[in-house]
mmCIF file of C-alpha atoms in Angstrom:
data_model
loop_
_atom_site.group_PDB
_atom_site.id
_atom_site.type_symbol
_atom_site.label_atom_id
_atom_site.label_comp_id
_atom_site.label_asym_id
_atom_site.label_seq_id
_atom_site.Cartn_x
_atom_site.Cartn_y
_atom_site.Cartn_z
ATOM 1 C CA MET A 1 72.130 95.036 91.748
ATOM 2 C CA ASN A 2 70.075 98.045 90.758
ATOM 3 C CA ALA A 3 70.240 101.816 91.136
ATOM 4 C CA LEU A 4 68.878 101.647 94.678
ATOM 5 C CA THR A 5 71.367 99.080 96.000
ATOM 6 C CA LEU A 6 74.188 100.965 94.293
ATOM 7 C CA PHE A 7 72.906 104.212 95.844
ATOM 8 C CA LEU A 8 72.938 102.586 99.299
ATOM 9 C CA GLU A 9 76.553 101.398 98.850
ATOM 10 C CA PHE A 10 77.633 104.904 97.791
ATOM 11 C CA LEU A 11 75.668 106.457 100.660
ATOM 12 C CA LYS A 12 77.205 104.103 103.198
ATOM 13 C CA ALA A 13 80.705 104.932 101.939
ATOM 14 C CA GLY A 14 79.966 108.653 102.111
ATOM 15 C CA LEU A 15 78.391 108.631 105.548
ATOM 16 C CA LEU A 16 81.206 106.604 107.067
ATOM 17 C CA SER A 17 84.136 108.507 105.610
ATOM 18 C CA PHE A 18 85.586 112.016 105.581
ATOM 19 C CA GLY A 19 86.990 113.912 102.637
ATOM 20 C CA GLY A 20 86.746 113.413 98.877
ATOM 21 C CA LEU A 21 88.685 110.173 98.485
ATOM 22 C CA GLY A 22 87.820 108.935 102.000
ATOM 23 C CA SER A 23 85.085 106.820 100.452
ATOM 24 C CA LEU A 24 87.517 105.023 98.163
ATOM 25 C CA PRO A 25 88.763 102.334 100.574
ATOM 26 C CA ILE A 26 85.183 101.450 101.544
ATOM 27 C CA LEU A 27 83.998 101.279 97.909
ATOM 28 C CA VAL A 28 86.968 99.181 96.764
ATOM 29 C CA GLN A 29 86.265 96.746 99.588
ATOM 30 C CA SER A 30 82.522 96.554 98.981
ATOM 31 C CA LEU A 31 82.172 96.949 95.194
ATOM 32 C CA VAL A 32 85.326 95.200 93.953
ATOM 33 C CA ASN A 33 86.197 92.617 96.616
ATOM 34 C CA GLY A 34 82.727 92.113 98.079
ATOM 35 C CA HIS A 35 79.964 92.290 95.453
ATOM 36 C CA GLY A 36 82.166 92.105 92.390
ATOM 37 C CA TRP A 37 80.111 94.850 90.715
ATOM 38 C CA ALA A 38 83.211 96.762 89.635
ATOM 39 C CA THR A 39 86.780 95.964 88.624
ATOM 40 C CA GLU A 40 89.979 97.625 89.786
ATOM 41 C CA ALA A 41 90.398 98.955 86.238
ATOM 42 C CA GLN A 42 86.994 100.687 86.490
ATOM 43 C CA ILE A 43 88.042 102.232 89.823
ATOM 44 C CA GLY A 44 91.188 103.548 88.132
ATOM 45 C CA GLN A 45 89.177 104.891 85.175
ATOM 46 C CA SER A 46 86.730 106.675 87.467
ATOM 47 C CA LEU A 47 89.580 108.181 89.509
ATOM 48 C CA ALA A 48 91.097 109.503 86.280
ATOM 49 C CA VAL A 49 87.768 110.964 85.160
ATOM 50 C CA GLY A 50 87.289 112.573 88.571
ATOM 51 C CA ARG A 51 90.691 114.210 88.187
ATOM 52 C CA ILE A 52 90.092 115.493 84.662
ATOM 53 C CA SER A 53 86.582 116.833 85.357
ATOM 54 C CA PRO A 54 86.058 120.099 87.211
ATOM 55 C CA GLY A 55 84.707 120.161 90.742
ATOM 56 C CA PRO A 56 85.587 118.099 93.824
ATOM 57 C CA ASN A 57 87.672 114.968 93.220
ATOM 58 C CA GLY A 58 85.210 113.111 95.456
ATOM 59 C CA LEU A 59 82.816 113.117 92.509
ATOM 60 C CA TYR A 60 84.821 110.271 91.005
ATOM 61 C CA ILE A 61 81.935 108.182 92.377
ATOM 62 C CA VAL A 62 79.685 109.710 89.701
ATOM 63 C CA ALA A 63 82.005 108.258 87.017
ATOM 64 C CA LEU A 64 82.118 104.963 88.889
ATOM 65 C CA GLY A 65 78.323 104.869 89.083
ATOM 66 C CA TYR A 66 78.134 105.539 85.352
ATOM 67 C CA LEU A 67 80.631 102.810 84.506
ATOM 68 C CA ILE A 68 78.723 100.304 86.637
ATOM 69 C CA LEU A 69 75.131 101.152 85.741
ATOM 70 C CA GLY A 70 75.003 103.931 83.145
ATOM 71 C CA PRO A 71 73.140 107.222 83.743
ATOM 72 C CA ALA A 72 71.068 105.702 86.554
ATOM 73 C CA GLY A 73 74.280 104.788 88.365
ATOM 74 C CA ALA A 74 75.606 108.331 87.892
ATOM 75 C CA GLY A 75 72.373 109.716 89.303
ATOM 76 C CA ALA A 76 72.532 107.378 92.271
ATOM 77 C CA ALA A 77 76.091 108.471 92.990
ATOM 78 C CA THR A 78 75.248 112.173 92.697
ATOM 79 C CA ALA A 79 72.373 111.857 95.175
ATOM 80 C CA ALA A 80 74.511 109.825 97.544
ATOM 81 C CA SER A 81 77.313 112.388 97.423
ATOM 82 C CA ILE A 82 75.009 115.232 98.550
ATOM 83 C CA ILE A 83 73.245 113.592 101.507
ATOM 84 C CA PRO A 84 76.159 113.288 103.990
ATOM 85 C CA SER A 85 77.025 116.965 103.411
ATOM 86 C CA LEU A 86 73.532 118.039 104.529
ATOM 87 C CA LEU A 87 74.598 117.136 108.073
ATOM 88 C CA VAL A 88 76.525 120.406 108.102
ATOM 89 C CA LEU A 89 73.224 122.288 108.553
ATOM 90 C CA PRO A 90 72.246 120.836 111.962
ATOM 91 C CA LEU A 91 75.912 120.900 112.949
ATOM 92 C CA SER A 92 76.194 124.628 112.325
ATOM 93 C CA ALA A 93 73.452 125.177 114.915
ATOM 94 C CA VAL A 94 75.477 123.510 117.678
ATOM 95 C CA TYR A 95 78.883 124.491 116.319
ATOM 96 C CA ARG A 96 79.933 126.798 119.132
ATOM 97 C CA ARG A 97 79.331 124.100 121.742
ATOM 98 C CA VAL A 98 80.820 121.249 119.708
ATOM 99 C CA ALA A 99 83.806 122.615 117.836
ATOM 100 C CA GLY A 100 86.225 123.019 120.745
ATOM 101 C CA ASN A 101 85.181 119.909 122.641
ATOM 102 C CA PRO A 102 88.318 117.824 123.262
ATOM 103 C CA ARG A 103 86.437 114.584 122.544
ATOM 104 C CA VAL A 104 85.232 115.880 119.179
ATOM 105 C CA VAL A 105 88.730 117.150 118.325
ATOM 106 C CA GLY A 106 90.252 113.820 119.397
ATOM 107 C CA ALA A 107 87.733 111.794 117.400
ATOM 108 C CA MET A 108 88.183 113.878 114.276
ATOM 109 C CA ARG A 109 91.942 113.671 114.472
ATOM 110 C CA MET A 110 91.972 109.901 115.012
ATOM 111 C CA ILE A 111 89.521 109.404 112.128
ATOM 112 C CA GLY A 112 91.855 111.534 110.005
ATOM 113 C CA PHE A 113 94.704 109.109 110.760
ATOM 114 C CA ALA A 114 92.466 106.137 109.951
ATOM 115 C CA VAL A 115 91.418 107.670 106.640
ATOM 116 C CA VAL A 116 95.076 108.124 105.652
ATOM 117 C CA GLY A 117 96.001 104.601 106.789
ATOM 118 C CA THR A 118 93.151 102.886 104.963
ATOM 119 C CA LEU A 119 93.614 104.997 101.868
ATOM 120 C CA PHE A 120 97.243 103.917 101.787
ATOM 121 C CA VAL A 121 96.112 100.302 101.661
ATOM 122 C CA THR A 122 93.796 101.153 98.773
ATOM 123 C CA ALA A 123 96.647 102.878 96.924
ATOM 124 C CA THR A 124 98.741 99.701 97.200
ATOM 125 C CA THR A 125 95.771 97.592 96.051
ATOM 126 C CA LEU A 126 95.255 99.738 92.959
ATOM 127 C CA THR A 127 98.990 99.803 92.202
ATOM 128 C CA ARG A 128 99.276 96.047 92.613
ATOM 129 C CA ALA A 129 96.352 95.555 90.242
ATOM 130 C CA ALA A 130 98.126 97.756 87.683
ATOM 131 C CA ALA A 131 101.417 95.953 88.186
ATOM 132 C CA ALA A 132 99.765 92.624 87.448
ATOM 133 C CA ALA A 133 99.313 93.766 83.839
ATOM 134 C CA SER A 134 102.905 94.787 83.098
ATOM 135 C CA ARG A 135 106.123 96.199 84.532
ATOM 136 C CA ILE A 136 105.669 99.410 82.614
ATOM 137 C CA ASP A 137 102.243 99.935 84.202
ATOM 138 C CA LEU A 138 103.866 99.524 87.631
ATOM 139 C CA ALA A 139 106.447 102.139 86.679
ATOM 140 C CA ILE A 140 103.688 104.544 85.575
ATOM 141 C CA ALA A 141 101.752 103.962 88.807
ATOM 142 C CA LEU A 142 104.839 104.777 90.903
ATOM 143 C CA ALA A 143 106.097 107.665 88.769
ATOM 144 C CA ALA A 144 102.798 109.578 88.706
ATOM 145 C CA PRO A 145 102.602 110.330 92.450
ATOM 146 C CA LEU A 146 106.341 111.116 92.592
ATOM 147 C CA ILE A 147 105.975 113.716 89.852
ATOM 148 C CA VAL A 148 102.944 115.295 91.534
ATOM 149 C CA LEU A 149 104.676 115.429 94.919
ATOM 150 C CA LEU A 150 108.007 116.728 93.593
ATOM 151 C CA ARG A 151 106.411 119.240 91.225
ATOM 152 C CA PRO A 152 103.356 120.522 93.157
ATOM 153 C CA LYS A 153 102.789 123.305 90.646
ATOM 154 C CA TRP A 154 102.162 120.908 87.771
ATOM 155 C CA ASN A 155 98.512 120.111 87.285
ATOM 156 C CA PRO A 156 97.836 116.380 87.788
ATOM 157 C CA VAL A 157 95.719 116.479 84.637
ATOM 158 C CA PHE A 158 98.931 116.856 82.606
ATOM 159 C CA VAL A 159 100.455 113.891 84.408
ATOM 160 C CA LEU A 160 97.427 111.824 83.331
ATOM 161 C CA ALA A 161 97.750 113.120 79.761
ATOM 162 C CA ALA A 162 101.415 112.117 79.741
ATOM 163 C CA ALA A 163 100.438 108.682 81.054
ATOM 164 C CA ALA A 164 97.945 108.362 78.178
ATOM 165 C CA VAL A 165 100.740 109.091 75.687
ATOM 166 C CA VAL A 166 103.045 106.562 77.347
ATOM 167 C CA GLY A 167 100.229 104.002 77.293
ATOM 168 C CA LEU A 168 99.631 104.680 73.628
ATOM 169 C CA ILE A 169 103.315 104.164 72.786
ATOM 170 C CA VAL A 170 103.774 101.088 74.950
ATOM 171 C CA HIS A 171 100.506 99.217 74.577
ATOM 172 C CA TYR A 172 99.476 100.002 71.003
ATOM 173 C CA MET B 1 95.061 138.867 95.049
ATOM 174 C CA ARG B 2 95.046 140.478 91.683
ATOM 175 C CA LEU B 3 91.266 140.672 91.388
ATOM 176 C CA ARG B 4 90.822 142.621 94.598
ATOM 177 C CA ARG B 5 88.862 145.787 93.982
ATOM 178 C CA ALA B 6 90.070 149.230 94.795
ATOM 179 C CA PRO B 7 88.842 150.637 98.106
ATOM 180 C CA ILE B 8 85.451 152.198 97.817
ATOM 181 C CA ALA B 9 86.538 155.501 99.341
ATOM 182 C CA ALA B 10 88.924 156.026 96.426
ATOM 183 C CA GLU B 11 86.121 155.546 93.939
ATOM 184 C CA PRO B 12 83.369 158.144 94.152
ATOM 185 C CA VAL B 13 81.509 156.998 91.014
ATOM 186 C CA PRO B 14 78.663 154.572 91.924
ATOM 187 C CA ARG B 15 79.278 151.179 90.390
ATOM 188 C CA VAL B 16 76.616 148.978 88.855
ATOM 189 C CA GLY B 17 76.477 145.413 87.584
ATOM 190 C CA ALA B 18 76.437 141.945 89.119
ATOM 191 C CA ASP B 19 80.231 141.835 89.357
ATOM 192 C CA ASN B 20 80.450 144.745 91.708
ATOM 193 C CA ALA B 21 80.105 144.728 95.432
ATOM 194 C CA PRO B 22 77.105 146.499 96.896
ATOM 195 C CA ALA B 23 77.846 150.192 97.206
ATOM 196 C CA SER B 24 76.976 150.061 100.885
ATOM 197 C CA SER B 25 79.992 147.856 101.650
ATOM 198 C CA PRO B 26 81.819 149.466 104.525
ATOM 199 C CA MET B 27 85.101 147.661 103.873
ATOM 200 C CA PRO B 28 87.035 146.887 100.708
ATOM 201 C CA GLU B 29 87.748 143.291 101.831
ATOM 202 C CA ASP B 30 84.636 142.199 103.651
ATOM 203 C CA ALA B 31 80.966 141.863 102.980
ATOM 204 C CA ALA B 32 78.422 143.968 104.803
ATOM 205 C CA ASP B 33 77.335 142.850 108.252
ATOM 206 C CA PRO B 34 75.632 139.441 107.788
ATOM 207 C CA ALA B 35 72.660 140.702 109.788
ATOM 208 C CA THR B 36 71.874 143.683 107.562
ATOM 209 C CA ARG B 37 73.135 142.895 104.058
ATOM 210 C CA THR B 38 70.683 142.043 101.306
ATOM 211 C CA PRO B 39 71.078 138.652 99.598
ATOM 212 C CA PRO B 40 71.953 138.713 95.873
ATOM 213 C CA PRO B 41 69.405 137.526 93.282
ATOM 214 C CA LEU B 42 69.388 133.718 93.022
ATOM 215 C CA GLY B 43 70.136 133.922 89.293
ATOM 216 C CA ALA B 44 73.354 135.861 89.835
ATOM 217 C CA LEU B 45 74.311 133.503 92.650
ATOM 218 C CA PHE B 46 73.786 130.501 90.382
ATOM 219 C CA VAL B 47 75.916 131.964 87.572
ATOM 220 C CA VAL B 48 78.828 132.629 89.925
ATOM 221 C CA TRP B 49 78.658 129.078 91.345
ATOM 222 C CA LEU B 50 78.401 127.674 87.846
ATOM 223 C CA ARG B 51 81.680 129.414 87.126
ATOM 224 C CA ILE B 52 83.248 128.030 90.300
ATOM 225 C CA GLY B 53 82.011 124.550 89.406
ATOM 226 C CA ALA B 54 83.194 124.710 85.804
ATOM 227 C CA LEU B 55 86.616 126.310 86.290
ATOM 228 C CA SER B 56 87.891 124.528 89.397
ATOM 229 C CA ILE B 57 89.901 121.848 87.653
ATOM 230 C CA GLY B 58 92.475 119.733 89.451
ATOM 231 C CA GLY B 59 90.855 119.094 92.801
ATOM 232 C CA GLY B 60 89.939 120.613 96.115
ATOM 233 C CA ALA B 61 92.633 123.279 96.423
ATOM 234 C CA SER B 62 91.612 125.015 93.215
ATOM 235 C CA THR B 63 87.918 124.908 94.176
ATOM 236 C CA LEU B 64 88.666 126.455 97.560
ATOM 237 C CA TYR B 65 90.723 129.178 95.897
ATOM 238 C CA MET B 66 87.944 129.973 93.406
ATOM 239 C CA MET B 67 85.281 130.058 96.117
ATOM 240 C CA ARG B 68 87.197 132.497 98.295
ATOM 241 C CA ARG B 69 88.129 134.715 95.402
ATOM 242 C CA GLU B 70 84.593 134.928 94.019
ATOM 243 C CA LEU B 71 82.546 135.085 97.221
ATOM 244 C CA VAL B 72 84.722 136.986 99.682
ATOM 245 C CA GLN B 73 86.954 139.171 97.560
ATOM 246 C CA ARG B 74 85.069 139.782 94.346
ATOM 247 C CA HIS B 75 81.364 139.823 95.211
ATOM 248 C CA ARG B 76 81.661 140.273 98.967
ATOM 249 C CA TRP B 77 78.658 138.108 99.663
ATOM 250 C CA LEU B 78 80.486 136.567 102.597
ATOM 251 C CA THR B 79 82.918 137.855 105.207
ATOM 252 C CA GLY B 80 86.280 136.134 105.518
ATOM 253 C CA GLU B 81 85.170 135.024 108.976
ATOM 254 C CA GLU B 82 82.046 133.327 107.605
ATOM 255 C CA TYR B 83 84.140 131.617 104.943
ATOM 256 C CA ASN B 84 86.539 130.268 107.592
ATOM 257 C CA GLU B 85 83.677 129.047 109.763
ATOM 258 C CA ALA B 86 82.114 127.193 106.826
ATOM 259 C CA PHE B 87 85.502 125.698 105.985
ATOM 260 C CA ALA B 88 86.044 124.462 109.532
ATOM 261 C CA LEU B 89 82.514 123.052 109.876
ATOM 262 C CA SER B 90 82.662 121.185 106.590
ATOM 263 C CA LYS B 91 85.631 119.243 107.902
ATOM 264 C CA LEU B 92 83.509 117.870 110.747
ATOM 265 C CA VAL B 93 80.827 116.169 108.616
ATOM 266 C CA PRO B 94 81.262 112.968 106.614
ATOM 267 C CA GLY B 95 81.368 112.926 102.832
ATOM 268 C CA ILE B 96 82.881 115.466 100.441
ATOM 269 C CA ASN B 97 83.975 118.578 102.338
ATOM 270 C CA ILE B 98 83.475 120.995 99.469
ATOM 271 C CA THR B 99 79.795 120.130 98.975
ATOM 272 C CA ALA B 100 79.175 120.635 102.711
ATOM 273 C CA GLN B 101 80.981 123.980 102.597
ATOM 274 C CA THR B 102 78.932 124.971 99.548
ATOM 275 C CA ILE B 103 75.630 124.144 101.241
ATOM 276 C CA LEU B 104 76.553 126.131 104.339
ATOM 277 C CA MET B 105 77.876 129.158 102.464
ATOM 278 C CA GLY B 106 74.824 129.123 100.189
ATOM 279 C CA ARG B 107 72.596 129.317 103.249
ATOM 280 C CA MET B 108 74.709 132.099 104.766
ATOM 281 C CA ILE B 109 74.415 134.115 101.546
ATOM 282 C CA ALA B 110 70.746 133.595 100.639
ATOM 283 C CA GLY B 111 68.977 131.148 102.946
ATOM 284 C CA GLY B 112 67.623 127.707 102.025
ATOM 285 C CA TRP B 113 67.184 128.423 98.332
ATOM 286 C CA GLY B 114 70.685 129.909 98.301
ATOM 287 C CA ALA B 115 72.027 126.545 99.462
ATOM 288 C CA VAL B 116 70.118 124.726 96.694
ATOM 289 C CA VAL B 117 71.215 127.147 93.983
ATOM 290 C CA CYS B 118 74.881 127.127 95.016
ATOM 291 C CA LEU B 119 75.011 123.336 95.215
ATOM 292 C CA ALA B 120 73.330 123.021 91.810
ATOM 293 C CA GLY B 121 75.837 125.439 90.298
ATOM 294 C CA LEU B 122 78.806 123.612 91.775
ATOM 295 C CA LEU B 123 77.627 120.136 90.780
ATOM 296 C CA ALA B 124 76.056 120.689 87.355
ATOM 297 C CA PRO B 125 79.270 121.087 85.317
ATOM 298 C CA ALA B 126 81.077 118.421 87.286
ATOM 299 C CA VAL B 127 78.315 115.826 87.025
ATOM 300 C CA LEU B 128 77.676 116.513 83.341
ATOM 301 C CA LEU B 129 81.331 116.331 82.313
ATOM 302 C CA THR B 130 82.057 113.359 84.548
ATOM 303 C CA SER B 131 79.138 111.443 83.026
ATOM 304 C CA LEU B 132 80.217 112.491 79.542
ATOM 305 C CA PHE B 133 83.785 111.227 80.084
ATOM 306 C CA ALA B 134 82.515 108.000 81.628
ATOM 307 C CA ALA B 135 80.146 107.518 78.703
ATOM 308 C CA THR B 136 83.058 108.056 76.320
ATOM 309 C CA ILE B 137 85.084 105.384 78.110
ATOM 310 C CA THR B 138 82.137 102.979 77.837
ATOM 311 C CA ALA B 139 81.707 103.817 74.145
ATOM 312 C CA VAL B 140 85.322 103.320 73.133
ATOM 313 C CA GLN B 141 85.689 99.975 74.897
ATOM 314 C CA GLY B 142 87.289 97.604 72.412
ATOM 315 C CA ASN B 143 88.962 100.386 70.450
ATOM 316 C CA HIS B 144 92.699 99.613 70.432
ATOM 317 C CA ILE B 145 93.932 103.184 70.595
ATOM 318 C CA ALA B 146 91.582 104.060 73.466
ATOM 319 C CA ASN B 147 92.513 100.888 75.325
ATOM 320 C CA ALA B 148 96.217 101.635 74.964
ATOM 321 C CA MET B 149 95.749 105.153 76.300
ATOM 322 C CA LEU B 150 93.590 103.946 79.194
ATOM 323 C CA GLY B 151 96.282 101.332 79.829
ATOM 324 C CA GLY B 152 98.556 104.232 80.754
ATOM 325 C CA VAL B 153 95.977 106.431 82.485
ATOM 326 C CA VAL B 154 94.519 103.823 84.846
ATOM 327 C CA PRO B 155 97.790 102.911 86.619
ATOM 328 C CA ALA B 156 98.671 106.622 86.868
ATOM 329 C CA ALA B 157 95.305 107.483 88.413
ATOM 330 C CA GLY B 158 95.611 104.594 90.853
ATOM 331 C CA GLY B 159 99.171 105.599 91.741
ATOM 332 C CA LEU B 160 98.120 109.235 92.268
ATOM 333 C CA THR B 161 96.230 107.938 95.322
ATOM 334 C CA PHE B 162 99.665 107.684 96.968
ATOM 335 C CA ALA B 163 100.143 111.395 96.354
ATOM 336 C CA ILE B 164 96.820 112.141 98.032
ATOM 337 C CA VAL B 165 97.789 109.910 100.973
ATOM 338 C CA ALA B 166 101.046 111.875 101.315
ATOM 339 C CA GLN B 167 99.312 115.263 101.034
ATOM 340 C CA MET B 168 96.517 114.356 103.476
ATOM 341 C CA GLY B 169 98.937 112.686 105.883
ATOM 342 C CA GLY B 170 101.478 115.489 105.689
ATOM 343 C CA GLY B 171 98.883 117.993 106.892
ATOM 344 C CA GLN B 172 98.062 115.933 109.970
ATOM 345 C CA ILE B 173 101.251 114.377 111.317
ATOM 346 C CA GLY B 174 102.602 117.335 113.309
ATOM 347 C CA THR B 175 106.223 117.614 114.425
ATOM 348 C CA GLY B 176 108.646 115.830 116.758
ATOM 349 C CA TRP B 177 107.091 113.059 118.836
ATOM 350 C CA ALA B 178 103.646 113.850 117.519
ATOM 351 C CA ARG B 179 104.938 112.865 114.083
ATOM 352 C CA VAL B 180 106.113 109.447 115.275
ATOM 353 C CA ARG B 181 102.815 108.905 117.069
ATOM 354 C CA SER B 182 100.768 109.957 114.023
ATOM 355 C CA LEU B 183 102.700 107.749 111.637
ATOM 356 C CA GLY B 184 102.445 104.828 114.078
ATOM 357 C CA LEU B 185 98.675 105.227 114.342
ATOM 358 C CA MET B 186 98.267 105.493 110.561
ATOM 359 C CA LEU B 187 100.309 102.293 110.225
ATOM 360 C CA VAL B 188 98.173 100.480 112.790
ATOM 361 C CA PHE B 189 94.960 101.432 110.939
ATOM 362 C CA ALA B 190 96.542 100.349 107.625
ATOM 363 C CA LEU B 191 97.541 96.987 109.084
ATOM 364 C CA ALA B 192 94.074 96.485 110.554
ATOM 365 C CA VAL B 193 92.743 96.473 106.981
ATOM 366 C CA LEU B 194 95.694 94.828 105.238
ATOM 367 C CA LEU B 195 96.450 92.012 107.689
ATOM 368 C CA GLY B 196 93.408 92.065 109.971
ATOM 369 C CA HIS B 197 91.050 92.132 106.950
ATOM 370 C CA LEU B 198 88.691 94.388 108.900
ATOM 371 C CA PRO B 199 86.005 96.293 106.984
ATOM 372 C CA VAL B 200 87.102 99.909 106.492
ATOM 373 C CA PRO B 201 83.917 101.391 108.054
ATOM 374 C CA VAL B 202 84.567 99.366 111.217
ATOM 375 C CA VAL B 203 88.116 100.727 111.379
ATOM 376 C CA LEU B 204 86.915 104.339 110.901
ATOM 377 C CA ILE B 205 84.189 104.039 113.558
ATOM 378 C CA PHE B 206 86.614 102.403 115.985
ATOM 379 C CA ALA B 207 89.097 105.225 115.350
ATOM 380 C CA GLY B 208 86.450 107.825 116.144
ATOM 381 C CA ILE B 209 85.520 106.093 119.409
ATOM 382 C CA LEU B 210 89.187 105.716 120.352
ATOM 383 C CA GLY B 211 89.899 109.398 119.699
ATOM 384 C CA ALA B 212 86.825 110.509 121.654
ATOM 385 C CA CYS B 213 87.727 108.327 124.646
ATOM 386 C CA PHE B 214 91.439 109.225 124.792
ATOM 387 C CA PRO B 215 91.871 112.724 123.308
ATOM 388 C CA GLN B 216 94.911 113.225 125.573
ATOM 389 C CA LEU B 217 96.653 110.421 123.630
ATOM 390 C CA LEU B 218 96.674 112.777 120.655
ATOM 391 C CA GLY B 219 97.914 115.761 122.572
ATOM 392 C CA VAL B 220 94.457 117.314 122.736
ATOM 393 C CA VAL B 221 94.398 118.938 126.151
ATOM 394 C CA PRO B 222 91.701 121.161 127.556
ATOM 395 C CA THR B 223 93.132 124.318 129.065
ATOM 396 C CA LYS B 224 92.162 125.391 132.573
ATOM 397 C CA PRO B 225 88.371 125.850 132.746
ATOM 398 C CA GLN B 226 87.499 129.524 132.643
ATOM 399 C CA THR B 227 84.240 131.272 133.383
ATOM 400 C CA SER B 228 83.154 130.772 129.772
ATOM 401 C CA GLY B 229 84.074 127.097 129.712
ATOM 402 C CA ALA B 230 87.027 124.982 128.663
ATOM 403 C CA VAL B 231 88.892 125.877 125.492
ATOM 404 C CA PRO B 232 90.964 122.962 124.283
ATOM 405 C CA THR B 233 94.204 123.462 122.446
ATOM 406 C CA ALA B 234 95.951 120.987 120.244
ATOM 407 C CA GLU B 235 99.599 120.623 119.319
ATOM 408 C CA GLY B 236 100.694 120.456 115.729
ATOM 409 C CA GLU B 237 97.501 121.832 114.281
ATOM 410 C CA GLY B 238 97.696 124.414 111.526
ATOM 411 C CA THR B 239 95.126 127.104 111.107
ATOM 412 C CA PRO B 240 93.079 126.991 107.933
#
């Protein structure tokens, strides 16, 4: 594995998915289960970093790249995150013809369902990996989304900070 | 919006400074006509995007809010219509939506270099801080306190993926029968990965083909063809 092969994995995940975390199911499958370049813990760490840092959450792949391969990995991930978005330029030229096409609308909607379905599987994978460590970790993994969903005005960053405090008390 | 400027007609004194809208703005809300307005200097554009990139903490919604406030309401570099078009288009391309929207809005504001400058401004703070945090995690590996804290953060971050699934899914499922159909389809795609062990890209591509071949399955129906062509409508779809 080097920066180029890592770049290609990130690029593939970006080109074949929609939305910030859409790439996550593909990357967990390829990097964790497939190549074994990353661990589930590293995925969790990069998701946390992506949440704490400003900018799109989809840039969690920059943290993941860094954890796997250092600055070169972060650079590879940054480049890979830009390229799929460039497709918006040619698309804007044909927008008026394409946007209302029933086949395009149907395809986008079905892909939206598939992104949600596959991301749900990834969420269970990450939670199961956390639960393997301890019961308390499982409780944290289940409580965090509940809090965010029930209290939408609370910034998720504070939920992560609270989880850090709980971790400190429980694990130290 | 609290930062909205007073209408120009009520303010006879000419305003200066990068924060102000061009004096030629015909409307308090909107930018000048895209065809005739002059693009802002690239330096000013970069600074504004740097601010958007640095201050949009907590994910996509806050970035979208910042972008609209700065570009449409405060500086009036874009019309609300242009913003909406960029938003809609960015949903149609793969990858991170916000970077696509940034590229497009940058080009609308100041051409090709505008796109480069806006993207650089958005990404620079995010990439620097993300790398810095990741480097910190690498550096503190083996430290007991850091490990204990990460031991709490990692499960929480993983679990938060459920919240994103719920938020993303909630925006798409529609109402009534459409809701049952949407949830059923999401379940089928989940099972394809969980039990069928299919690669996720295969599932996504298959979903796209399926939706393109049978749009009527999803309630996407073209209305009666008119002189200007068919305009499809879709049930259960919110407007951005």
